mmCIF file of C-alpha atoms in Angstrom:
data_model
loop_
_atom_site.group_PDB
_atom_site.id
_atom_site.type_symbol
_atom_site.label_atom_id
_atom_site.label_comp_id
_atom_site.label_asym_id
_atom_site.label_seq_id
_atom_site.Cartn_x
_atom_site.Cartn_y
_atom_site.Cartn_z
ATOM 1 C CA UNK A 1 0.000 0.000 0.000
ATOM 2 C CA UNK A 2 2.724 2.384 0.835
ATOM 3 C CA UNK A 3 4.857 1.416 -2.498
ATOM 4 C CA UNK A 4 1.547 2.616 -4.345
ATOM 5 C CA UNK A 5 0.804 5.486 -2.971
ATOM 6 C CA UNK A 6 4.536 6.899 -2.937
ATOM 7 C CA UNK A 7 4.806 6.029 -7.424
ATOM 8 C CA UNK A 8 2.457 8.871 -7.787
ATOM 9 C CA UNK A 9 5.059 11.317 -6.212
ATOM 10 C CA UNK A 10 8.181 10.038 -8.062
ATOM 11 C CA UNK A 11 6.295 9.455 -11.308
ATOM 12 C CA UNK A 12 6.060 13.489 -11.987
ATOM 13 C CA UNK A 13 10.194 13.716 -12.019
ATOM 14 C CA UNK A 14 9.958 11.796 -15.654
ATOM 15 C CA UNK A 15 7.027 14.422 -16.539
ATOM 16 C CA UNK A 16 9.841 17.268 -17.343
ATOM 17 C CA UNK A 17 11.990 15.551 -20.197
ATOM 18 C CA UNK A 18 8.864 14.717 -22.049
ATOM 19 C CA UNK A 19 7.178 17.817 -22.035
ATOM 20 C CA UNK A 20 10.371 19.620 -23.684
ATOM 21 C CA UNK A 21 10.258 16.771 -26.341
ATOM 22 C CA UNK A 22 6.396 17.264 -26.948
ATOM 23 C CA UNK A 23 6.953 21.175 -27.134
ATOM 24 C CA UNK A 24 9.917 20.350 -29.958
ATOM 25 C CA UNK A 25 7.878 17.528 -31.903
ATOM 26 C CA UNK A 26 3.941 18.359 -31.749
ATOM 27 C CA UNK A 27 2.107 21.127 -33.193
ATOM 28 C CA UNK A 28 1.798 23.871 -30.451
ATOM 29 C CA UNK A 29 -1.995 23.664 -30.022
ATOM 30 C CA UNK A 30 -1.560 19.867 -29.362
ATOM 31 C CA UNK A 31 1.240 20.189 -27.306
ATOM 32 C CA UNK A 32 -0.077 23.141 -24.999
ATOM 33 C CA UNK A 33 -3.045 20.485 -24.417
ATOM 34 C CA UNK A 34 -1.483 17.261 -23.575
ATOM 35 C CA UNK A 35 1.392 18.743 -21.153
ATOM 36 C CA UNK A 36 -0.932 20.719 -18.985
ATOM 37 C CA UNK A 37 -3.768 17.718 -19.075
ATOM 38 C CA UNK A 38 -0.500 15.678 -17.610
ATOM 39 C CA UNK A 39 0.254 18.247 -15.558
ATOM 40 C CA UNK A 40 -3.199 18.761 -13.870
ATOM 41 C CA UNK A 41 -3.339 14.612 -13.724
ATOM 42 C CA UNK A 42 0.126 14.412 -12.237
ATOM 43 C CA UNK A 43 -0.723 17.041 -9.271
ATOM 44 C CA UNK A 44 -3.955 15.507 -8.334
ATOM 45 C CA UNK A 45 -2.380 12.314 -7.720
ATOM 46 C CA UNK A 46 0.188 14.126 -5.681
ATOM 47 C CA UNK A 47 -1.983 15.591 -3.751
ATOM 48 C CA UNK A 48 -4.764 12.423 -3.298
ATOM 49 C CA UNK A 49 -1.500 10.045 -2.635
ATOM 50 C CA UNK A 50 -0.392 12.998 0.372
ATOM 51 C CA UNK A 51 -3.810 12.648 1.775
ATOM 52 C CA UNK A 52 -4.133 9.320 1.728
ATOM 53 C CA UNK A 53 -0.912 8.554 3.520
ATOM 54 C CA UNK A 54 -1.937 11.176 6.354
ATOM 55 C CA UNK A 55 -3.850 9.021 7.334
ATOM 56 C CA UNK A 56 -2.302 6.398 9.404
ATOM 57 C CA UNK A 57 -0.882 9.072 11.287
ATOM 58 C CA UNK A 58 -4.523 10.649 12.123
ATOM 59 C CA UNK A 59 -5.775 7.104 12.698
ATOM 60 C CA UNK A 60 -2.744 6.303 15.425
ATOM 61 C CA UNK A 61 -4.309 9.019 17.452
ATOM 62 C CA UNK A 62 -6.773 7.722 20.173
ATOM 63 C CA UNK A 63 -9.842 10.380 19.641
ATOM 64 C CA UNK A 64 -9.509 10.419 15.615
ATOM 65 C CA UNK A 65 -9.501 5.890 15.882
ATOM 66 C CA UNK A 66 -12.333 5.620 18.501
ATOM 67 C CA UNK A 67 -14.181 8.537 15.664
ATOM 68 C CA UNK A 68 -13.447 5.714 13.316
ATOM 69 C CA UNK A 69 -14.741 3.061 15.204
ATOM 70 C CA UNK A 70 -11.035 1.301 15.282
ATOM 71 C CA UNK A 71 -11.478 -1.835 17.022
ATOM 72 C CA UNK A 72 -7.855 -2.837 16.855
ATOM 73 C CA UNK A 73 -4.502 -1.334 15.268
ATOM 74 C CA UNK A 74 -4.460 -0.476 11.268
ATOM 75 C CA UNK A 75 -1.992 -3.592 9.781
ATOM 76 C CA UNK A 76 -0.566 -1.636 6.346
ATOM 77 C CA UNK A 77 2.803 -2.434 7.487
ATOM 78 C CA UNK A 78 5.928 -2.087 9.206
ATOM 79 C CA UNK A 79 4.488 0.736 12.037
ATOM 80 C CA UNK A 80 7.514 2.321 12.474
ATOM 81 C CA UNK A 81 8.276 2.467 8.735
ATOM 82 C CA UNK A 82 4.158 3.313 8.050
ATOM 83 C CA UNK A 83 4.410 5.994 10.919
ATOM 84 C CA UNK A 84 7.413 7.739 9.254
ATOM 85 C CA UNK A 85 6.235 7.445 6.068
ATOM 86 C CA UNK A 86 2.481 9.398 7.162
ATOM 87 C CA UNK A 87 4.784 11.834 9.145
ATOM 88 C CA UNK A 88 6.601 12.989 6.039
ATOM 89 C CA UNK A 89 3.343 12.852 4.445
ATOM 90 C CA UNK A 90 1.752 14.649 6.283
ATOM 91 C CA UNK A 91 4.602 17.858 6.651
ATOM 92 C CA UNK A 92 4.841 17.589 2.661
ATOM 93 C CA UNK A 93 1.175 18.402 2.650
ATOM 94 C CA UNK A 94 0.868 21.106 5.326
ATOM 95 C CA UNK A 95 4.239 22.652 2.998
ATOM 96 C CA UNK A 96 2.352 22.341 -0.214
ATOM 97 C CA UNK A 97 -1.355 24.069 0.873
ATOM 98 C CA UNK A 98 1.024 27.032 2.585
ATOM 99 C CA UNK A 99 2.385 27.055 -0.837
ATOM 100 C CA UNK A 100 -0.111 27.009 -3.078
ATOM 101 C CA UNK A 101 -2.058 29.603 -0.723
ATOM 102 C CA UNK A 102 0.692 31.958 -0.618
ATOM 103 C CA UNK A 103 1.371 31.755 -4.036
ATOM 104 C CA UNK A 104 -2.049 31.971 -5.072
ATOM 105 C CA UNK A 105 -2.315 34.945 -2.780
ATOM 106 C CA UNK A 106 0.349 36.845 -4.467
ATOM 107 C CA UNK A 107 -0.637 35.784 -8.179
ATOM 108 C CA UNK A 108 -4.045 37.338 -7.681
ATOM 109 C CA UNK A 109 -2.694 40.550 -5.835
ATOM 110 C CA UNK A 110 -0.487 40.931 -8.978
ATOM 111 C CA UNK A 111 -3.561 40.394 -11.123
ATOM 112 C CA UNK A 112 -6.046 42.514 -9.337
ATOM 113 C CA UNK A 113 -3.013 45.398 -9.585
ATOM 114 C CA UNK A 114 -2.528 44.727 -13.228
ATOM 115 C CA UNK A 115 -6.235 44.935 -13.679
ATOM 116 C CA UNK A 116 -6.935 48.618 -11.727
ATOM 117 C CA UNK A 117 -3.391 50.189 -13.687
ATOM 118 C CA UNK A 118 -5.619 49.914 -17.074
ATOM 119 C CA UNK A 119 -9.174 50.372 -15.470
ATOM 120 C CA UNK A 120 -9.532 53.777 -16.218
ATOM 121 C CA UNK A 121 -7.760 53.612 -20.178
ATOM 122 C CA UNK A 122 -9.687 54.114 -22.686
ATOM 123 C CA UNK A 123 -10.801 50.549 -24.829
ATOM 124 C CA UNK A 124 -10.440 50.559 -27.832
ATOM 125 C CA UNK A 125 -11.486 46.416 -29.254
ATOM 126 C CA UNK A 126 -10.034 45.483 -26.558
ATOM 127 C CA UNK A 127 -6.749 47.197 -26.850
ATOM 128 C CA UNK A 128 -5.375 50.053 -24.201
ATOM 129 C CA UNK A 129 -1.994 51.985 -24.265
ATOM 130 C CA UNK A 130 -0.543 52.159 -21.551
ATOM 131 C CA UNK A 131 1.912 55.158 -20.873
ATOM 132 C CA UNK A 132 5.169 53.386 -20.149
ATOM 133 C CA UNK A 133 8.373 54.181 -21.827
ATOM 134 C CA UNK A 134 9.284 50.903 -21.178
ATOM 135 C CA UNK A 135 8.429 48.081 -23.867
ATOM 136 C CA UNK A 136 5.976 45.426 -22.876
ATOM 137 C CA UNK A 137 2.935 43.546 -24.335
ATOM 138 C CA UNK A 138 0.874 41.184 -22.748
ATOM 139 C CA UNK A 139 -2.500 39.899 -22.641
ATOM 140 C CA UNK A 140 -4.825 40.544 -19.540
ATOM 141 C CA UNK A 141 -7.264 38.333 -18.413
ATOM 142 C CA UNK A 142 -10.677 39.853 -17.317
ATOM 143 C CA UNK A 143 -13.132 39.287 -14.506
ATOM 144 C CA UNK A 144 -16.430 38.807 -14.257
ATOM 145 C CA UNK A 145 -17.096 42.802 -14.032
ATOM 146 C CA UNK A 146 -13.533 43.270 -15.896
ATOM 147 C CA UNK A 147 -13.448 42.321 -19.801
ATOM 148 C CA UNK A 148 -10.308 41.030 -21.282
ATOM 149 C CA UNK A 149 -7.858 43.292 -22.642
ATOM 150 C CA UNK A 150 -4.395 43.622 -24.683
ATOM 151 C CA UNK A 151 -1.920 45.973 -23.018
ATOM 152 C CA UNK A 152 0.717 47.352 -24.880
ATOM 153 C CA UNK A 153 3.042 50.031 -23.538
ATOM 154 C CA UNK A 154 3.898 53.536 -25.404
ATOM 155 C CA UNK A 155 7.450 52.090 -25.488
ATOM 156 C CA UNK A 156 6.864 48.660 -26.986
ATOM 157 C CA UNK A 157 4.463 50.672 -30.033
ATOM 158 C CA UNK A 158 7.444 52.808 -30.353
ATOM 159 C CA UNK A 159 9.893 50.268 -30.988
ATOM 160 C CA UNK A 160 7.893 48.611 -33.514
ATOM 161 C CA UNK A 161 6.943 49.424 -36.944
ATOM 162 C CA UNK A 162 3.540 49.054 -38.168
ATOM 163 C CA UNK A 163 2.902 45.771 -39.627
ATOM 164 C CA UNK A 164 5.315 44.260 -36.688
ATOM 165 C CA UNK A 165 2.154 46.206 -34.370
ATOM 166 C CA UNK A 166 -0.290 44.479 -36.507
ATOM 167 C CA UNK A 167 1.520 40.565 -35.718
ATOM 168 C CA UNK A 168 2.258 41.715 -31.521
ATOM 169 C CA UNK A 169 -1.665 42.418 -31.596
ATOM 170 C CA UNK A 170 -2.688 39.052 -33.433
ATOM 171 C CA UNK A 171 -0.596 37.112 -30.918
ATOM 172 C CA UNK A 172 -1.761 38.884 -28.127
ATOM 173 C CA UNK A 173 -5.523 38.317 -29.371
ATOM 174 C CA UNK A 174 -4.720 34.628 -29.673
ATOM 175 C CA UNK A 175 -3.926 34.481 -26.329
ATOM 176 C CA UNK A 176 -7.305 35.765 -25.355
ATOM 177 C CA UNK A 177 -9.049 33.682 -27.855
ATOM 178 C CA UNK A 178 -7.440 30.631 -26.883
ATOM 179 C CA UNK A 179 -7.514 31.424 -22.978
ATOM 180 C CA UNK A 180 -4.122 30.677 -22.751
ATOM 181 C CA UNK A 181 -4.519 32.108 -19.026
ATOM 182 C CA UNK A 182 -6.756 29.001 -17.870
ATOM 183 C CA UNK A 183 -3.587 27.103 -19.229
ATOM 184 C CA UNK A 184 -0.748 28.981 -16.948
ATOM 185 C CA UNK A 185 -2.670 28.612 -13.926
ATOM 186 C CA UNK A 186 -3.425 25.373 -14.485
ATOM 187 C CA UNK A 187 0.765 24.598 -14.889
ATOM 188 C CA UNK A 188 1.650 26.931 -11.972
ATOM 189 C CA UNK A 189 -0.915 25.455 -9.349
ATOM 190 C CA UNK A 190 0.439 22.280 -10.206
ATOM 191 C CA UNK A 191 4.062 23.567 -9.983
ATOM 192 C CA UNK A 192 3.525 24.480 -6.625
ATOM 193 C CA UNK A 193 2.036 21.053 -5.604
ATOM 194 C CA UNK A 194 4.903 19.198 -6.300
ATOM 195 C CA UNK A 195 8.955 20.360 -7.546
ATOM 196 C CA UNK A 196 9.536 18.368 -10.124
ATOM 197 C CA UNK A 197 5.623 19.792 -11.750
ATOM 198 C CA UNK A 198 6.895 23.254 -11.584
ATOM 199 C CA UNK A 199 9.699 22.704 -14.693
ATOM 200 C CA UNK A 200 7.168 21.612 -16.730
ATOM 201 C CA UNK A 201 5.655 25.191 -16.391
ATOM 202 C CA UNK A 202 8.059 26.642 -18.636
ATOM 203 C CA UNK A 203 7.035 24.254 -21.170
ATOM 204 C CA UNK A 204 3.193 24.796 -21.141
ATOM 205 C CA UNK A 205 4.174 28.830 -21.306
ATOM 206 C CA UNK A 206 6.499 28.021 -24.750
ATOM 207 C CA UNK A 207 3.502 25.738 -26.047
ATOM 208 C CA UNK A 208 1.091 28.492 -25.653
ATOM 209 C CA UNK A 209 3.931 31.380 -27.138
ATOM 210 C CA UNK A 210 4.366 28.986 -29.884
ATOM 211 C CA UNK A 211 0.307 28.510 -30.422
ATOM 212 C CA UNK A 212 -0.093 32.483 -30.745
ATOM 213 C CA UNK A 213 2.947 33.005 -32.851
ATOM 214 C CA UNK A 214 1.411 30.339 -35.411
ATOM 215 C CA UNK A 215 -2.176 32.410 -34.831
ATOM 216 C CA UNK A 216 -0.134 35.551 -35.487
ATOM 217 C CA UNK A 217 1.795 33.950 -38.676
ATOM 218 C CA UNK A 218 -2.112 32.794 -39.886
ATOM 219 C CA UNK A 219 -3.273 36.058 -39.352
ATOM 220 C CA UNK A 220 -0.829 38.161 -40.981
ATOM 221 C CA UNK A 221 0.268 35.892 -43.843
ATOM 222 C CA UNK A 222 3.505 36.160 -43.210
ATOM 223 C CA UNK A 223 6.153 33.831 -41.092
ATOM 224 C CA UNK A 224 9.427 35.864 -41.514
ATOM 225 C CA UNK A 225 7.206 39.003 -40.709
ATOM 226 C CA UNK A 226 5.710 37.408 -37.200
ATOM 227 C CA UNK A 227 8.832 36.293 -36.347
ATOM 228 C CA UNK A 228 10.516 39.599 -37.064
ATOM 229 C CA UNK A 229 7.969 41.227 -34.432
ATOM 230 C CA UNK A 230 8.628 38.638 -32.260
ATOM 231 C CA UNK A 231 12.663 39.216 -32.552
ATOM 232 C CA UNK A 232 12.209 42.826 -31.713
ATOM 233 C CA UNK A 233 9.709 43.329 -29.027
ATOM 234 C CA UNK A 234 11.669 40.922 -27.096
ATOM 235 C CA UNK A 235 15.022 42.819 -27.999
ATOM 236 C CA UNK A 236 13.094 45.951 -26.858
ATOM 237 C CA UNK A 237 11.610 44.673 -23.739
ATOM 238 C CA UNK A 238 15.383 43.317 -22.971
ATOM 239 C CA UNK A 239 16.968 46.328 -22.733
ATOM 240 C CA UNK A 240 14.622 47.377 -19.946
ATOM 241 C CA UNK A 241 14.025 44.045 -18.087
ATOM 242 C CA UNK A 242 16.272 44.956 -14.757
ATOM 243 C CA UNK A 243 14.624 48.398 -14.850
ATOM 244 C CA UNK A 244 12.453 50.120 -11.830
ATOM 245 C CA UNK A 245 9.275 50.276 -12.847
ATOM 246 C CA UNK A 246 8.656 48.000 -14.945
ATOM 247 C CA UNK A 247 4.885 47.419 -16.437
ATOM 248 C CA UNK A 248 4.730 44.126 -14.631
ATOM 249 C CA UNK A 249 2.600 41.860 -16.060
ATOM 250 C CA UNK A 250 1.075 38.919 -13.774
ATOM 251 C CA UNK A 251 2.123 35.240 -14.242
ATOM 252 C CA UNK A 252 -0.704 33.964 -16.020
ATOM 253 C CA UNK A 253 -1.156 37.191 -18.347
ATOM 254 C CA UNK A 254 1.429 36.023 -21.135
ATOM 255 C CA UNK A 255 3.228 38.448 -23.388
ATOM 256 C CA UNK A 256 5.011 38.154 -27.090
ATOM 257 C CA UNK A 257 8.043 38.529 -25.785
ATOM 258 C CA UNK A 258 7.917 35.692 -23.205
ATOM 259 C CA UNK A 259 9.752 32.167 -23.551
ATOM 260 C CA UNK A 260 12.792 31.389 -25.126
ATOM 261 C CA UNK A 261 12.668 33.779 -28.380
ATOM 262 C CA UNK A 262 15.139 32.244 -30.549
ATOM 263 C CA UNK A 263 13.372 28.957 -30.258
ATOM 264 C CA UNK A 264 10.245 30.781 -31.155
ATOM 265 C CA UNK A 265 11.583 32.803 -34.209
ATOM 266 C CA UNK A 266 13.717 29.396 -35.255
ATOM 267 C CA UNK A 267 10.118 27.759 -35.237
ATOM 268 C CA UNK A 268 8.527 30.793 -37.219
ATOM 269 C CA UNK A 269 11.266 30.829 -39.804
ATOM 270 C CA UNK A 270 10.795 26.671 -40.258
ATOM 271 C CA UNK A 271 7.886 25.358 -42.544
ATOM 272 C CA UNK A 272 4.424 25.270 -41.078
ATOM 273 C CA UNK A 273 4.204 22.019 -38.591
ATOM 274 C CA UNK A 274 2.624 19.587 -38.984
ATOM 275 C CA UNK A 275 0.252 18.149 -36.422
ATOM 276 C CA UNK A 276 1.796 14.450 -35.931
ATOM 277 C CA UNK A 277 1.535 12.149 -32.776
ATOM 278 C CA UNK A 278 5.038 10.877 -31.185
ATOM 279 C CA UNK A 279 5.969 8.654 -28.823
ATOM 280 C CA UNK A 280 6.340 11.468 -25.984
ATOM 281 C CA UNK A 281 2.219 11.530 -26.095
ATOM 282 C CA UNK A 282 2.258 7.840 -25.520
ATOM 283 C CA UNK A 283 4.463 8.025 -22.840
ATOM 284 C CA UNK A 284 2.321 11.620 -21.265
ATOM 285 C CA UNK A 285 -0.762 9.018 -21.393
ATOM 286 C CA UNK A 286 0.833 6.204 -19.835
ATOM 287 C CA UNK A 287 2.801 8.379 -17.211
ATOM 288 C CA UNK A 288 -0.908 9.594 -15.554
ATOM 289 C CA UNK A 289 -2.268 6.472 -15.894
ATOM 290 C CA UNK A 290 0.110 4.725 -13.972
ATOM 291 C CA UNK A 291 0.035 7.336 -11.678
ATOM 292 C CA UNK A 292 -3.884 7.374 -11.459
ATOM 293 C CA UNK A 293 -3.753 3.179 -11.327
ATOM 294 C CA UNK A 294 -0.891 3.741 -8.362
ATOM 295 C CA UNK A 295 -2.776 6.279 -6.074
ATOM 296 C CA UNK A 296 -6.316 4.457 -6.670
ATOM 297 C CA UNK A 297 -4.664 0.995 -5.620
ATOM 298 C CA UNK A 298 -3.113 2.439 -2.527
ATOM 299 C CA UNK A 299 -6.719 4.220 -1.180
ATOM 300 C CA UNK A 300 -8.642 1.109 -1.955
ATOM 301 C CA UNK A 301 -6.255 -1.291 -0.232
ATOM 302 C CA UNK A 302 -5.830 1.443 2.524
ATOM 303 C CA UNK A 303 -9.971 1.410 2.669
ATOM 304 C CA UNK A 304 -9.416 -2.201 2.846
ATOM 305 C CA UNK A 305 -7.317 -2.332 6.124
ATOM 306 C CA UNK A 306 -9.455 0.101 7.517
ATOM 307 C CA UNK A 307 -12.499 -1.741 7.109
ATOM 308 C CA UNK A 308 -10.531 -4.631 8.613
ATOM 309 C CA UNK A 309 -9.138 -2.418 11.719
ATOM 310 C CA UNK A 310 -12.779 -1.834 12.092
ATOM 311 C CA UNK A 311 -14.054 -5.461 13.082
ATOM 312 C CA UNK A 312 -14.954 -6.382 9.221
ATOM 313 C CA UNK A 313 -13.949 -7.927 6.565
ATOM 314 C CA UNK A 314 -13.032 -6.333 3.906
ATOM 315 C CA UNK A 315 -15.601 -8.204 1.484
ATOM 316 C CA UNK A 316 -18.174 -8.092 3.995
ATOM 317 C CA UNK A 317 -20.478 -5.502 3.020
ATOM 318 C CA UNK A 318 -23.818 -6.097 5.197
ATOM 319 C CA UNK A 319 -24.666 -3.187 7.434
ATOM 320 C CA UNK A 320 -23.684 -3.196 10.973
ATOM 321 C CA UNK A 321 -26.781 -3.007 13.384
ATOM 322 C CA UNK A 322 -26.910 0.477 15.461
#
């Protein structure tokens, strides 16, 4: 029982090196898809496999096994070795909600302060200037009194020429189209659930820069011209990253200049992709199934022993008279 429910927190270590070959081999759309559905998959088992191994722990305590209606020790195993194991558990969860809360905490701060900077700018399709000599682009999600909006600095529509304009605001739209938001929190909450989940958010952030750069190259006809706009509002926005200041754009709102650019504008410059399955999608599948298999094994076998610590058997299913 405790073999199974510890697989589904060493299985998201092998998560990482897949991702980055999905991102390289899959079309962008595809790939933004499967790595955060793995992602999501990978942290819920994390966190069900934490809870479930709490509980030995809780059910060692006197008032939480007579609540329980214990009738004699839980047998999973080795006590000392089951004890340690729910004591570890049980610190790695009370680390991961303080995490995720703070986090959370902050991310929404930063997007609630994001959100009143362009309140009061005028909308124009969804677009507002903002007056920042400083380049920077990104797109803002709304609320449900706040609509969504594209936020592009004085500086950044300085730096770029007109058409390169037209290709920032396609791939900014495509991020709002596509809700490439929902995506990034998705990555990041799992990030913080578990270390080895928060690498993989750097992939699902170039999946979803590579999904609006092809959107941008559809849109304006023209690769070498996306990833020319691409090139330079990250060259601008470089030149002012360390600065006071700064525009600063929330987690999940993502920007054309995010990501590894020359990756992106290497991908622009190639031939269209092609959408195409490859073995890293196989092995995404098969990683949060046996994950999924893993954590569901260990609660029903756990259930099992507790029905047993109870006075039943575990295939004796009658109800017990009041």
């Amino acid at each position: 029982m405790i073999a199974l429910l510890l697989m589904p927190l060493v299985l998201p270590w092998a998560l990482a090196p897949l991702a980055r070959r999905t991102v390289e081999k899959v079309r962008p759309e595809i790939a933004l898809w499967a790595i955060t559905c793995a992602t999501a998959a990978l942290a819920v088992g994390v966190m069900a496999s934490l809870g479930a191994l709490l509980l030995p722990l809780a059910l060692a305590l006197p008032p939480v096994g007579a609540l329980a209606e214990l009738v004699r020790p839980l047998a999973v195993g080795p006590r000392s070795l089951v004890l340690g194991v729910s004591v570890l558990a049980t610190g790695a969860l009370a680390l991961a909600a303080h995490h995720i809360l703070r986090k959370a905490a902050r991310e929404v701060t930063r997007l609630r302060a994001a959100q009143a900077r362009v309140a009061h700018l005028p909308d124009a399709g969804g677009l507002c200037v903002l007056d920042d000599p400083r380049p920077d682009a990104y797109a803002l999600p709304g609320g449900p009194r706040r609509p969504d909006r594209i936020v592009v600095t004085s500086g950044m529509l300085r730096a770029l020429g007109p058409v390169e304009r037209e290709a920032l605001l396609a791939h900014e739209r495509a991020h709002l189209a596509a809700k490439h938001h929902l995506f990034l929190s998705a990555a990041h909450l799992a990030g913080w659930c578990h270390p080895a989940l928060a690498a993989v958010a750097a992939h699902v952030s170039f999946a979803a820069e590579r999904a609006a750069d092809e959107a941008a190259a559809r849109r304006c006809g023209d690769r070498t011209l996306a990833a020319r706009a691409v090139g330079r509002a990250a060259l601008a926005a470089s030149r002012t990253a360390g600065s006071a200041g700064s525009a600063g754009a929330p987690t999940v709102a993502p920007g054309a200049a995010g990501g590894p650019v020359p990756a992106r504008v290497r991908a622009l410059l190639a031939p269209t992709p092609v959408r195409r399955v490859v073995p890293a999608l196989l092995a995404m599948a098969l990683l949060c199934t046996a994950a999924g298999t893993s954590s569901l094994g260990g609660a029903v076998r756990l259930h099992h022993a507790i029905e047993t610590a109870q006075g039943e058997h575990p295939s004796d299913r009658r109800p017990r008279c009041g």
